[in-house]
Coordinates of C-alpha atoms and ligand atoms in Angstrom, one line a residue:
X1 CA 92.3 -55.4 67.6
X2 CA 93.4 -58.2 68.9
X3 CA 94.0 -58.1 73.2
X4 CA 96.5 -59.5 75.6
X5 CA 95.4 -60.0 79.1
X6 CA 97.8 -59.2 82.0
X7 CA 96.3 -60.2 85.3
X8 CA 98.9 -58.9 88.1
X9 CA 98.8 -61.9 90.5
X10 CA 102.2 -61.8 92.5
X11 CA 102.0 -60.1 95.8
X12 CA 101.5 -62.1 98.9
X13 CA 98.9 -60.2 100.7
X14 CA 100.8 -59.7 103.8
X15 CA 98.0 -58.3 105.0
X16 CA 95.4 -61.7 105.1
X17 CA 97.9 -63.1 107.3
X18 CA 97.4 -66.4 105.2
X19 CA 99.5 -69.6 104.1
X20 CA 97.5 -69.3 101.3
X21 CA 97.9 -66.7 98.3
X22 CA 95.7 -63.5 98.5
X23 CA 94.0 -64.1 94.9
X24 CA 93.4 -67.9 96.2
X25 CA 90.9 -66.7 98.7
X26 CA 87.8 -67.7 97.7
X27 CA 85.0 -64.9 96.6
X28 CA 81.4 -66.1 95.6
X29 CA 82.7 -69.9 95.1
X30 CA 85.7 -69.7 92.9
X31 CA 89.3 -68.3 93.9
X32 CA 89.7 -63.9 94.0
X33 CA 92.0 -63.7 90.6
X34 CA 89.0 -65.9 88.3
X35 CA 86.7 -62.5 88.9
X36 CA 89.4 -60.4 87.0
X37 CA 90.0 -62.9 84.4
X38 CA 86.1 -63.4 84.0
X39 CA 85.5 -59.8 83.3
X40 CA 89.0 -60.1 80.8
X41 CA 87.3 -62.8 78.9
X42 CA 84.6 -61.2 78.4
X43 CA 86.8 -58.9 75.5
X44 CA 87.7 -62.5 74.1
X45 CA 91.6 -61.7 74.6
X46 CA 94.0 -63.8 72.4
X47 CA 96.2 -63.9 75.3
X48 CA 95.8 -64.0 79.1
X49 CA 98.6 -64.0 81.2
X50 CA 98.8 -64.4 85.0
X51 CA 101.7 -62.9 86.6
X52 CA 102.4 -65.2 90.0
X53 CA 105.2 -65.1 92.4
X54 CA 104.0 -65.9 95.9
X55 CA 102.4 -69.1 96.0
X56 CA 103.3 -69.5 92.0
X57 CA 102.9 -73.5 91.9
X58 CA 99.2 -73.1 93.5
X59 CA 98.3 -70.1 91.2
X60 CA 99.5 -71.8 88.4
X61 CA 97.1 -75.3 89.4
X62 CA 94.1 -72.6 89.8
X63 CA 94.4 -70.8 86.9
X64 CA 94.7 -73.3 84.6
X65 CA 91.2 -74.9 86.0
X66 CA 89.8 -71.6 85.5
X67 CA 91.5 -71.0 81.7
X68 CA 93.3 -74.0 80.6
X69 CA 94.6 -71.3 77.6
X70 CA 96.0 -69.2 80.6
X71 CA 99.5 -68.8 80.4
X72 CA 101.8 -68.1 83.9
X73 CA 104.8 -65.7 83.6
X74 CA 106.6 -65.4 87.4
X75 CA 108.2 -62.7 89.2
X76 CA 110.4 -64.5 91.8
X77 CA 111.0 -60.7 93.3
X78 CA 108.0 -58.4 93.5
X79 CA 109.7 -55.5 93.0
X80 CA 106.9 -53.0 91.9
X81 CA 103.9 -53.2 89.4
X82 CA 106.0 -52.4 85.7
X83 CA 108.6 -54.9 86.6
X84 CA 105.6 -57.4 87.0
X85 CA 104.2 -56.7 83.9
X86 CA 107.6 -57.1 82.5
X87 CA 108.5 -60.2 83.2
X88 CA 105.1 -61.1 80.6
X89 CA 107.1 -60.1 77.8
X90 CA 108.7 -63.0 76.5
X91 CA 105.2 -64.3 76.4
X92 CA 103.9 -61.4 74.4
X93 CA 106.9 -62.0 71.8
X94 CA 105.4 -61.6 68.3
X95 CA 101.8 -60.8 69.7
X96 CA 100.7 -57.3 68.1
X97 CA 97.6 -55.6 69.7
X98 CA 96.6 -54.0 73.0
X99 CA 97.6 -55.1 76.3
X100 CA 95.0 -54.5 79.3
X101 CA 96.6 -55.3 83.0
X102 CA 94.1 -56.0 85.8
X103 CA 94.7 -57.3 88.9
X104 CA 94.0 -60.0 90.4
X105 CA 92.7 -58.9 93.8
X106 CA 89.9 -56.5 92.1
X107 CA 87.1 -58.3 91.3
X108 CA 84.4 -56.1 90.4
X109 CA 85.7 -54.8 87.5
X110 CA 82.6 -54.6 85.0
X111 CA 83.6 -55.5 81.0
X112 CA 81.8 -52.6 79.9
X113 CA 84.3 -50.7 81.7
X114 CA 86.8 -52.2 80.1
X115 CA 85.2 -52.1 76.6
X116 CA 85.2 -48.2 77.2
X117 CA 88.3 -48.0 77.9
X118 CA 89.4 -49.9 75.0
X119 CA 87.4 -47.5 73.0
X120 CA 89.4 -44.4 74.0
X121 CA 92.1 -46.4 72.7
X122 CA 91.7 -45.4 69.2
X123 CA 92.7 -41.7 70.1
X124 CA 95.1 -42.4 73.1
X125 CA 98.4 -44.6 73.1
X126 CA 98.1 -45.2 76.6
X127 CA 94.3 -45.3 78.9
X128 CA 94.1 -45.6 82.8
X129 CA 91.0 -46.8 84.9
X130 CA 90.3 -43.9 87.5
X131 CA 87.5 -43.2 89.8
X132 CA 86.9 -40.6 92.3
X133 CA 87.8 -41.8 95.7
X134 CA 85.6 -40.9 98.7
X135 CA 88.9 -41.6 100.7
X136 CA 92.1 -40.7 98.3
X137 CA 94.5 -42.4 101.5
X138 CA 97.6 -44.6 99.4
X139 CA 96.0 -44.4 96.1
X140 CA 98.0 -43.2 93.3
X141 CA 96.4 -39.7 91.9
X142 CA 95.9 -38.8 88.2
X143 CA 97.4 -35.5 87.2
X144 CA 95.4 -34.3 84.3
X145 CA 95.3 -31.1 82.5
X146 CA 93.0 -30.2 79.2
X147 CA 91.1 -33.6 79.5
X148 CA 94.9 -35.3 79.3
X149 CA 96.4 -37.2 82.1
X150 CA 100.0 -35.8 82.6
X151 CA 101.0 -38.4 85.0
X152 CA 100.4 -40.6 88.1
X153 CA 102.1 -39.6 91.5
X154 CA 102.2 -42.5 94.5
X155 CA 100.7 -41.1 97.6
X156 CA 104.3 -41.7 99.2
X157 CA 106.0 -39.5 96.3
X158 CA 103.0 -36.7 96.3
X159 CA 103.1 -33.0 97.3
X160 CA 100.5 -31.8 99.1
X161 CA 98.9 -30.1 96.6
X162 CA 99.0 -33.7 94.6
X163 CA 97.7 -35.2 97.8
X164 CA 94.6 -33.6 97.5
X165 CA 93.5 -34.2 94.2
X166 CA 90.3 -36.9 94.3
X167 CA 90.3 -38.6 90.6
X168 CA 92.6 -41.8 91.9
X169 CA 94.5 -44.5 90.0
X170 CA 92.8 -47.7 90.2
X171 CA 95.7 -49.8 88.5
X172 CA 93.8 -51.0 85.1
X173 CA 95.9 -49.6 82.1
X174 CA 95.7 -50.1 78.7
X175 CA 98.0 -49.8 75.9
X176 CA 99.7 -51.1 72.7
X177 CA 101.6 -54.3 73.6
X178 CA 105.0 -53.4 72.1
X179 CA 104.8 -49.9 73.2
X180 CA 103.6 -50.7 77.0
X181 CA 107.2 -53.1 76.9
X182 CA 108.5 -50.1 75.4
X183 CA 107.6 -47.5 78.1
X184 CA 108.1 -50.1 80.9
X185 CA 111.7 -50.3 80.1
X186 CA 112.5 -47.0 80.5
X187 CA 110.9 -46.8 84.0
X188 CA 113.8 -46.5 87.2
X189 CA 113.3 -46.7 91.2
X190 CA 114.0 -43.3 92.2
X191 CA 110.8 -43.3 94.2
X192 CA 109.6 -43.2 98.1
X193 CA 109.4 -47.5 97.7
X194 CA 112.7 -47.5 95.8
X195 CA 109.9 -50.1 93.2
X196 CA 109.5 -50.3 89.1
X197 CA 105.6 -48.7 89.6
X198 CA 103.9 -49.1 86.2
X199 CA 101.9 -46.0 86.7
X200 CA 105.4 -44.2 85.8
X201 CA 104.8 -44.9 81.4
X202 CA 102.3 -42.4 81.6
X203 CA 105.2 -39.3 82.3
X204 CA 107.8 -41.2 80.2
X205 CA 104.4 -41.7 77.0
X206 CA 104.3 -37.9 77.4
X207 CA 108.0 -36.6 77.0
X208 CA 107.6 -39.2 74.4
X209 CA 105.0 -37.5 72.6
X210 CA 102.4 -39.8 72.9
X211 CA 98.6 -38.8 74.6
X212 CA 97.5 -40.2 77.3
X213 CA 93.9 -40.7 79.0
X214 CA 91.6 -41.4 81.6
X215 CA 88.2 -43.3 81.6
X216 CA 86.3 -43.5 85.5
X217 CA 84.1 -46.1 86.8
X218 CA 82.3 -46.0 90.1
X219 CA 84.6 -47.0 93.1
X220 CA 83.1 -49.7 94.1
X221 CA 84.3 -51.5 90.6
X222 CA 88.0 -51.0 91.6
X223 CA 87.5 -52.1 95.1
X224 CA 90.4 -54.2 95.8
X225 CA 90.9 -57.1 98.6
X226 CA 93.4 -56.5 101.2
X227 CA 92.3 -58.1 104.5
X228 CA 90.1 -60.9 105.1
X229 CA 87.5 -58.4 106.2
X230 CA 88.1 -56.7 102.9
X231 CA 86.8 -60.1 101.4
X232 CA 83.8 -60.9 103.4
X233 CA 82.6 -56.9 102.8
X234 CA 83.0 -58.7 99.2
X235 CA 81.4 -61.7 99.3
X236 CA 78.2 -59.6 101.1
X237 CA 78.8 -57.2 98.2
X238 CA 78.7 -59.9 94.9
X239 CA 75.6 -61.6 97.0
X240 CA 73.1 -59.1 97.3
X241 CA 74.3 -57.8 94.1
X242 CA 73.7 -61.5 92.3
X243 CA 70.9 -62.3 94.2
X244 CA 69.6 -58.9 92.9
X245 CA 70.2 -59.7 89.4
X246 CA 68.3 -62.9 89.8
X247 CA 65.3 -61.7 91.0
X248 CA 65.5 -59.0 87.8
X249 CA 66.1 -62.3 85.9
X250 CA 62.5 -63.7 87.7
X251 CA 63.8 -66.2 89.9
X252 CA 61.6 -66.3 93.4
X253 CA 64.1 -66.4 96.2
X254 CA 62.6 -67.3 99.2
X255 CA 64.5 -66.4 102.4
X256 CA 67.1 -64.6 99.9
X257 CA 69.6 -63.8 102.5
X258 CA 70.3 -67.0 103.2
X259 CA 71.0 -68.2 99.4
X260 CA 74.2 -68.3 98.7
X261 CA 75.8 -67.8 95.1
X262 CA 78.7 -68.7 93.0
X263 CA 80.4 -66.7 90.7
X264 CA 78.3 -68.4 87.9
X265 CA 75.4 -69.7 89.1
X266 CA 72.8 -69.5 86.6
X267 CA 68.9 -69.7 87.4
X268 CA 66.3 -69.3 84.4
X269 CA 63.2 -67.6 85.1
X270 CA 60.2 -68.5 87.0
X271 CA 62.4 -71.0 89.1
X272 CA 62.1 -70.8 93.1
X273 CA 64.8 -71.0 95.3
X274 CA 64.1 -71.4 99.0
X275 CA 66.5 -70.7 101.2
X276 CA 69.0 -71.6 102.5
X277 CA 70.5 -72.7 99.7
X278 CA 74.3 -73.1 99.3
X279 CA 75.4 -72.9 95.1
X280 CA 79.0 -74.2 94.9
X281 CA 80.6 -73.5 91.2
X282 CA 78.6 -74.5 87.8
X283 CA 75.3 -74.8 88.8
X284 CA 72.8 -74.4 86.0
X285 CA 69.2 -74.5 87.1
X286 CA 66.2 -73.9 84.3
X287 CA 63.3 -72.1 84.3
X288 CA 60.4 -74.0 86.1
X289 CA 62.4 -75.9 88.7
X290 CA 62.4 -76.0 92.4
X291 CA 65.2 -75.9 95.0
X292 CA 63.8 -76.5 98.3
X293 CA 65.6 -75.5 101.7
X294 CA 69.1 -76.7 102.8
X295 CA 70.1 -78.0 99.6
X296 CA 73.7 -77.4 98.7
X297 CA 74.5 -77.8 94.7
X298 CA 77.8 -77.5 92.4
X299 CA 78.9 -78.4 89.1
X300 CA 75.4 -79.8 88.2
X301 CA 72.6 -79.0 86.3
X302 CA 69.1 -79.4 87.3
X303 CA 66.4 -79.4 84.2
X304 CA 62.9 -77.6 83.9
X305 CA 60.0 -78.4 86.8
X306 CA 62.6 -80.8 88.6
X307 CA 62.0 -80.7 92.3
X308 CA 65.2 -81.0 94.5
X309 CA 65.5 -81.3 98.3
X310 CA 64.7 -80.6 101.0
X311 CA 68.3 -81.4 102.2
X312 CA 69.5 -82.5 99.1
X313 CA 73.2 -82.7 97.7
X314 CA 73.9 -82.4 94.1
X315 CA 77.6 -82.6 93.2
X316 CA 79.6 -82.4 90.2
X317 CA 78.0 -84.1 87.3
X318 CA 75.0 -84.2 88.2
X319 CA 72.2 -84.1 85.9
X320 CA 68.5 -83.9 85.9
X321 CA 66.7 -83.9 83.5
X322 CA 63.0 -82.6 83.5
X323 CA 60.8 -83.3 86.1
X324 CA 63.1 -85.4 88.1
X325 CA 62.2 -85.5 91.8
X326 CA 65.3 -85.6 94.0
X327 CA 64.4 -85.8 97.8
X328 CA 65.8 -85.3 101.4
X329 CA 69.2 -86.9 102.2
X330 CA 69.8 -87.7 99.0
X331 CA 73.9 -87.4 97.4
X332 CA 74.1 -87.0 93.4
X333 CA 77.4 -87.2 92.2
X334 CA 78.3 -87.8 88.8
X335 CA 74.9 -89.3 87.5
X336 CA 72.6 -88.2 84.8
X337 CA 69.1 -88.9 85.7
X338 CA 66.4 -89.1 83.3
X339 CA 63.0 -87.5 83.0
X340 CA 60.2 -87.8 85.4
X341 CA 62.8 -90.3 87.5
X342 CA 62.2 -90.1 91.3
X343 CA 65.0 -90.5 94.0
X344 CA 63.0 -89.2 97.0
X345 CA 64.9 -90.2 100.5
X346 CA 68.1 -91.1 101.9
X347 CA 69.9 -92.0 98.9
X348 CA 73.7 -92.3 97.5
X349 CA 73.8 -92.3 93.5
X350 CA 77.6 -91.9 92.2
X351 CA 78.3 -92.8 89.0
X352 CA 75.4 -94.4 87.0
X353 CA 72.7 -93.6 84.9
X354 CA 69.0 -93.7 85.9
X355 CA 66.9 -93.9 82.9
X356 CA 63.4 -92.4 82.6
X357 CA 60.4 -92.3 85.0
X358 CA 62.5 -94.8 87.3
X359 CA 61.9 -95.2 91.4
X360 CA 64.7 -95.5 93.3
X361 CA 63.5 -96.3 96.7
X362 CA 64.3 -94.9 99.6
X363 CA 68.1 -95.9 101.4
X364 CA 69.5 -96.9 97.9
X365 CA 72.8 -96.5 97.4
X366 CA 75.1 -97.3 94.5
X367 CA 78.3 -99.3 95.6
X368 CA 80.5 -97.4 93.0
X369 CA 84.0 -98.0 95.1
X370 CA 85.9 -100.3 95.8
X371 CA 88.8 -98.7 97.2
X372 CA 90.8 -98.1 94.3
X373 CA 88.5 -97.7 91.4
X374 CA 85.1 -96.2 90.6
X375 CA 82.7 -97.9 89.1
X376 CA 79.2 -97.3 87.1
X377 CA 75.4 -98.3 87.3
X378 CA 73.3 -98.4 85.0
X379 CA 69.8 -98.5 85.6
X380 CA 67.3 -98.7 82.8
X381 CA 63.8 -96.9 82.4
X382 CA 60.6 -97.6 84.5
X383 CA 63.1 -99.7 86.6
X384 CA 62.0 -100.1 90.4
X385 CA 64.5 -100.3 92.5
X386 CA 63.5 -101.4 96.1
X387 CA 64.2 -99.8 99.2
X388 CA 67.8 -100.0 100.7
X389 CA 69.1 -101.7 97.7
X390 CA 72.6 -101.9 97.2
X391 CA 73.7 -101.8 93.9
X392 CA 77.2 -103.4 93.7
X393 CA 79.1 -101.4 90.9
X394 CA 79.8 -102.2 87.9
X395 CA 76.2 -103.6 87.6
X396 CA 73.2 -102.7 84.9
X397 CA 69.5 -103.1 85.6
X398 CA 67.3 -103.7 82.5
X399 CA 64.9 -101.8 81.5
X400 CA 61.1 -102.3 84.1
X401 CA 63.3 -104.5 86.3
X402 CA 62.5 -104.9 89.6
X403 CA 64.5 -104.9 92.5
X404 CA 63.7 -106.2 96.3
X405 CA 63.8 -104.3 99.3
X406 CA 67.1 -104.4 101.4
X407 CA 68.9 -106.4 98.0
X408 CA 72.5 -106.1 97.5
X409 CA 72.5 -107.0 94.1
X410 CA 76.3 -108.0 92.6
X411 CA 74.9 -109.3 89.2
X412 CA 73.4 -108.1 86.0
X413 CA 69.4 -107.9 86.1
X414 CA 67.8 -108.4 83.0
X415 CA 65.1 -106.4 81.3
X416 CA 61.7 -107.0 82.9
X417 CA 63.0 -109.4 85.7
X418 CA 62.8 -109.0 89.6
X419 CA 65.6 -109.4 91.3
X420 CA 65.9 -110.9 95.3
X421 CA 68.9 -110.9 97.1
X422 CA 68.6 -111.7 100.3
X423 CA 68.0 -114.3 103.3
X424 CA 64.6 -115.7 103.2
X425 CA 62.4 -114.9 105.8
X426 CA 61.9 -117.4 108.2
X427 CA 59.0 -117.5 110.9
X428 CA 58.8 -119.2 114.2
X429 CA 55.5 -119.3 116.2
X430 CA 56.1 -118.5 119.6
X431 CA 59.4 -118.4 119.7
X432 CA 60.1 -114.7 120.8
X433 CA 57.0 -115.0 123.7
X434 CA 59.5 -117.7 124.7
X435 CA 62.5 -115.8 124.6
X436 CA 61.2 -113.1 126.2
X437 CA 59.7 -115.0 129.3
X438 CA 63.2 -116.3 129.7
X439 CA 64.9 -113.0 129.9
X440 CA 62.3 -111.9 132.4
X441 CA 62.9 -114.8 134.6
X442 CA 66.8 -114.6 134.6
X443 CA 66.4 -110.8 135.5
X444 CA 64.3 -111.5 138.6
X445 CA 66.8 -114.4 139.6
X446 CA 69.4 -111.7 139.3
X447 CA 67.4 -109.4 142.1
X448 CA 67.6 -111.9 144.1
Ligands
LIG1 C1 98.9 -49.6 92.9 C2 99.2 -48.4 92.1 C3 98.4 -47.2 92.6 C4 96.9 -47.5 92.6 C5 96.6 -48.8 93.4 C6 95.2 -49.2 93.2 C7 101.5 -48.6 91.3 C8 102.9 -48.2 91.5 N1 100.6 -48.1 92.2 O1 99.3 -49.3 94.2 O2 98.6 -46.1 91.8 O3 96.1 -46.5 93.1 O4 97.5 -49.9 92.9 O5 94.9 -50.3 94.0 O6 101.2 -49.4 90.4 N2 101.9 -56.8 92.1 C9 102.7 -57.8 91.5 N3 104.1 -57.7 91.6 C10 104.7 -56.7 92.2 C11 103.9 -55.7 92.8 C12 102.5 -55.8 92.7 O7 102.2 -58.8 91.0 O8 105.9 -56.6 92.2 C13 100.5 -57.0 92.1 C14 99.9 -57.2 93.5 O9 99.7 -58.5 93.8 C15 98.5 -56.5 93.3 C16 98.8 -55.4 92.3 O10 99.9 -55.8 91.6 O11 97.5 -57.3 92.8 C17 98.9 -54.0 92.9 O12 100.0 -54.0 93.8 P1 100.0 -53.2 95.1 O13 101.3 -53.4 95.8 O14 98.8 -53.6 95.9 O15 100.0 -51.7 94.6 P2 99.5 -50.4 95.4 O16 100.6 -50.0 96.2 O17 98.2 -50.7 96.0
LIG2 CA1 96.8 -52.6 96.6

């Protein structure tokens, strides 16, 4: 059956007191509504919608660089959670399967959760995500009778008696696409928040006829962000949870509190990670490698038994390949480095190419711009480069070419050759005795 995704992404989260849109925040690297959509993708939707309002041209610009396929339906108005998922319908024009809504400030929603709930979808028209809340407070409660849920009450619009009912409405619903539109259309505002509230279909499937149910998950997978405190209690809950999961893996952390993880870092087994450690988004490392203390990676992969840092920075596009040996103070960015190459200290390399078993000596750095463009460097295999080279971009080094310390080579060096680019040294005998004897002897005038 094919799915459409519905990711409710429109409210401003009054309460993070932010310029920036709630599901913007960052959790574990990557912004809050990218955790819902992850665990979506997991079901391979055909569709996956983003409702935005607040904030709409920034959510828009995120979502598409978290799924370019994404598609952004707005709700100028928030005016409740059905007329959200309404305004998705002209994008769901002609698309027959199941709709699943999430929302975008709930990241922990597991895909297994929502695979279950899918599966009671072959003997219920319409499925709710509950749990049982330790603290019921605003949630919405599930009414059920004879294993059926009869309806969802707000905690504004409850009775007493509906107040104190436990099994709570965690907001993901699933249903038939056409007949979720369906159900929406006939839901009103005669309610405590005078809002369209989605969990209204389920009293309006029933007079219709049609069964409704409930599947539960653990609370903590329906935790939603609220406050900023919310979202550090988060961030504290995804890290020991992944940093968990990698040590189930067999990845040594040392120091594991102080290794921090993105969303997708992935670490193969039998690699060591000593913290701290800082893993911005993408980072793949293999199985094998080293990352040594106060390194901070993203969007780069780093290859089996490479070494990198102490203090080293890998950014997006870098790539190592086995065995590499990146050292302190050194900046990737944008480079693939070949096996067994070593770039041990104090080094910039942007946008080049370092071919196999190369040296690049210590205070090299690649000249890749020059104010308006970037440019590359390529540096062949068994190249030496010497120390505090600069390589003046766009420039190639042949293959076992040789380059001399404190160079700032501007010019092709051919295969084999050594390149000098610098003043000759020149040597005078005596000369600073001399120079210094003067100083003295001004200084001495000068007291007098
Ligand atoms: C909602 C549910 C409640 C449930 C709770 C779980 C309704 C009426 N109530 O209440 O039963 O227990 O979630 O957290 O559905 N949103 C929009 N547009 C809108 C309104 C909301 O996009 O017009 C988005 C929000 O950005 C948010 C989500 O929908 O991501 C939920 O909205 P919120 O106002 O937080 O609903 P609750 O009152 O918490
Ligand atoms: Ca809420």
């Amino acid at each position: 059956m094919p799915i459409a995704l519905i990711v409710l992404a429109a409210g401003q989260g009054t309460r993070m007191n932010s310029d920036l849109p709630k599901v913007l925040h960052p959790l574990a690297g990557v912004p809050l509504v990218a955790h819902a959509m992850a665990a979506g993708a997991a079901l391979e939707p055909e569709q996956v919608i983003v409702v935005a309002g607040h904030g709409a041209g920034a959510v828009t610009k995120a979502v598409a660089a978290i799924n370019p396929e994404a598609r952004i339906a707005i709700q100028s108005e928030q005016k409740g959670t059905a007329h959200a998922v309404a305004q998705a319908a002209p994008l769901l024009e002609g698309f027959m399967g199941d709709a699943l809504v999430l929302y975008g400030d709930t990241p922990f929603i597991r895909p297994e959760t929502l695979d279950a709930m899918l599966a009671a979808r072959r003997d219920h028209a319409v499925v709710v995500l509950g749990f049982e809340a330790a603290t019921p407070g605003r949630y919405g409660r599930l009414i059920t009778a004879g294993g059926l849920l009869e309806r969802i009450v707000e905690a504004k619009d409850a009775t007493d008696a509906e107040l104190a009912v436990t099994l709570c409405n965690s907001g993901v619903i699933c249903a038939d696409s056409e007949t979720l539109l369906n159900l929406i259309s006939d839901v009103g505002t005669q309610n405590a928040s005078g809002e369209y509230y989605l969990t209204d279909i389920i009293a309006i499937a029933r007079a219709r006829g049609l069964s409704a149910t409930v599947v539960t998950c653990p609370e903590a997978e329906t935790l939603g962000i609220n406050t900023r405190a919310e979202l550090a209690a988060a961030e504290a809950l995804f890290q020991a949870r992944a940093r968990a999961l990698a040590q189930e893996d067999g990845v040594t952390l040392v120091n594991p509190d102080s290794i921090i993880l993105a969303q997708d870092t992935a670490i193969g087994r039998d690699a060591v990670v000593q913290g701290p450690v800082v893993f911005g988004p993408g980072v793949t490392v293999e199985s094998g490698a080293t990352i040594r203390p106060f390194s901070h990676l993203e969007g780069c992969h780093v290859s089996q038994g490479a070494v990198v840092g102490p203090f080293a920075r890998l950014r997006p596009g870098a790539e190592l390949a086995e065995d590499v040996h990146i050292g302190n103070f050194v900046e990737i960015k944008n480079t693939i480095v070949d096996q067994g190459a070593k770039i041990n200290h104090l080094s910039y390399i942007g946008d080049a190419h370092i071919g196999e078993a190369s040296n690049i000596g210590a205070g090299t750095i690649t000249c890749n711009y020059d104010g308006v463009f970037k440019h590359h460097t390529d540096i062949g295999a068994r190249v030496f480069i010497g120390s505090n080279t600069m390589l003046v971009a766009p420039v190639r080094i042949g293959d076992e070419a040789m380059t001399g310390s404190g160079s700032v080579i501007t010019a092709d060096v051919p295969e084999g050759a050594l390149a000098v680019a610098r003043a000759r040294q020149a040597v005078k005998p005596g000369l600073a005795r001399r120079f210094f004897e003067k100083l003295r002897a001004a200084k001495a005038a000068q007291k007098g």
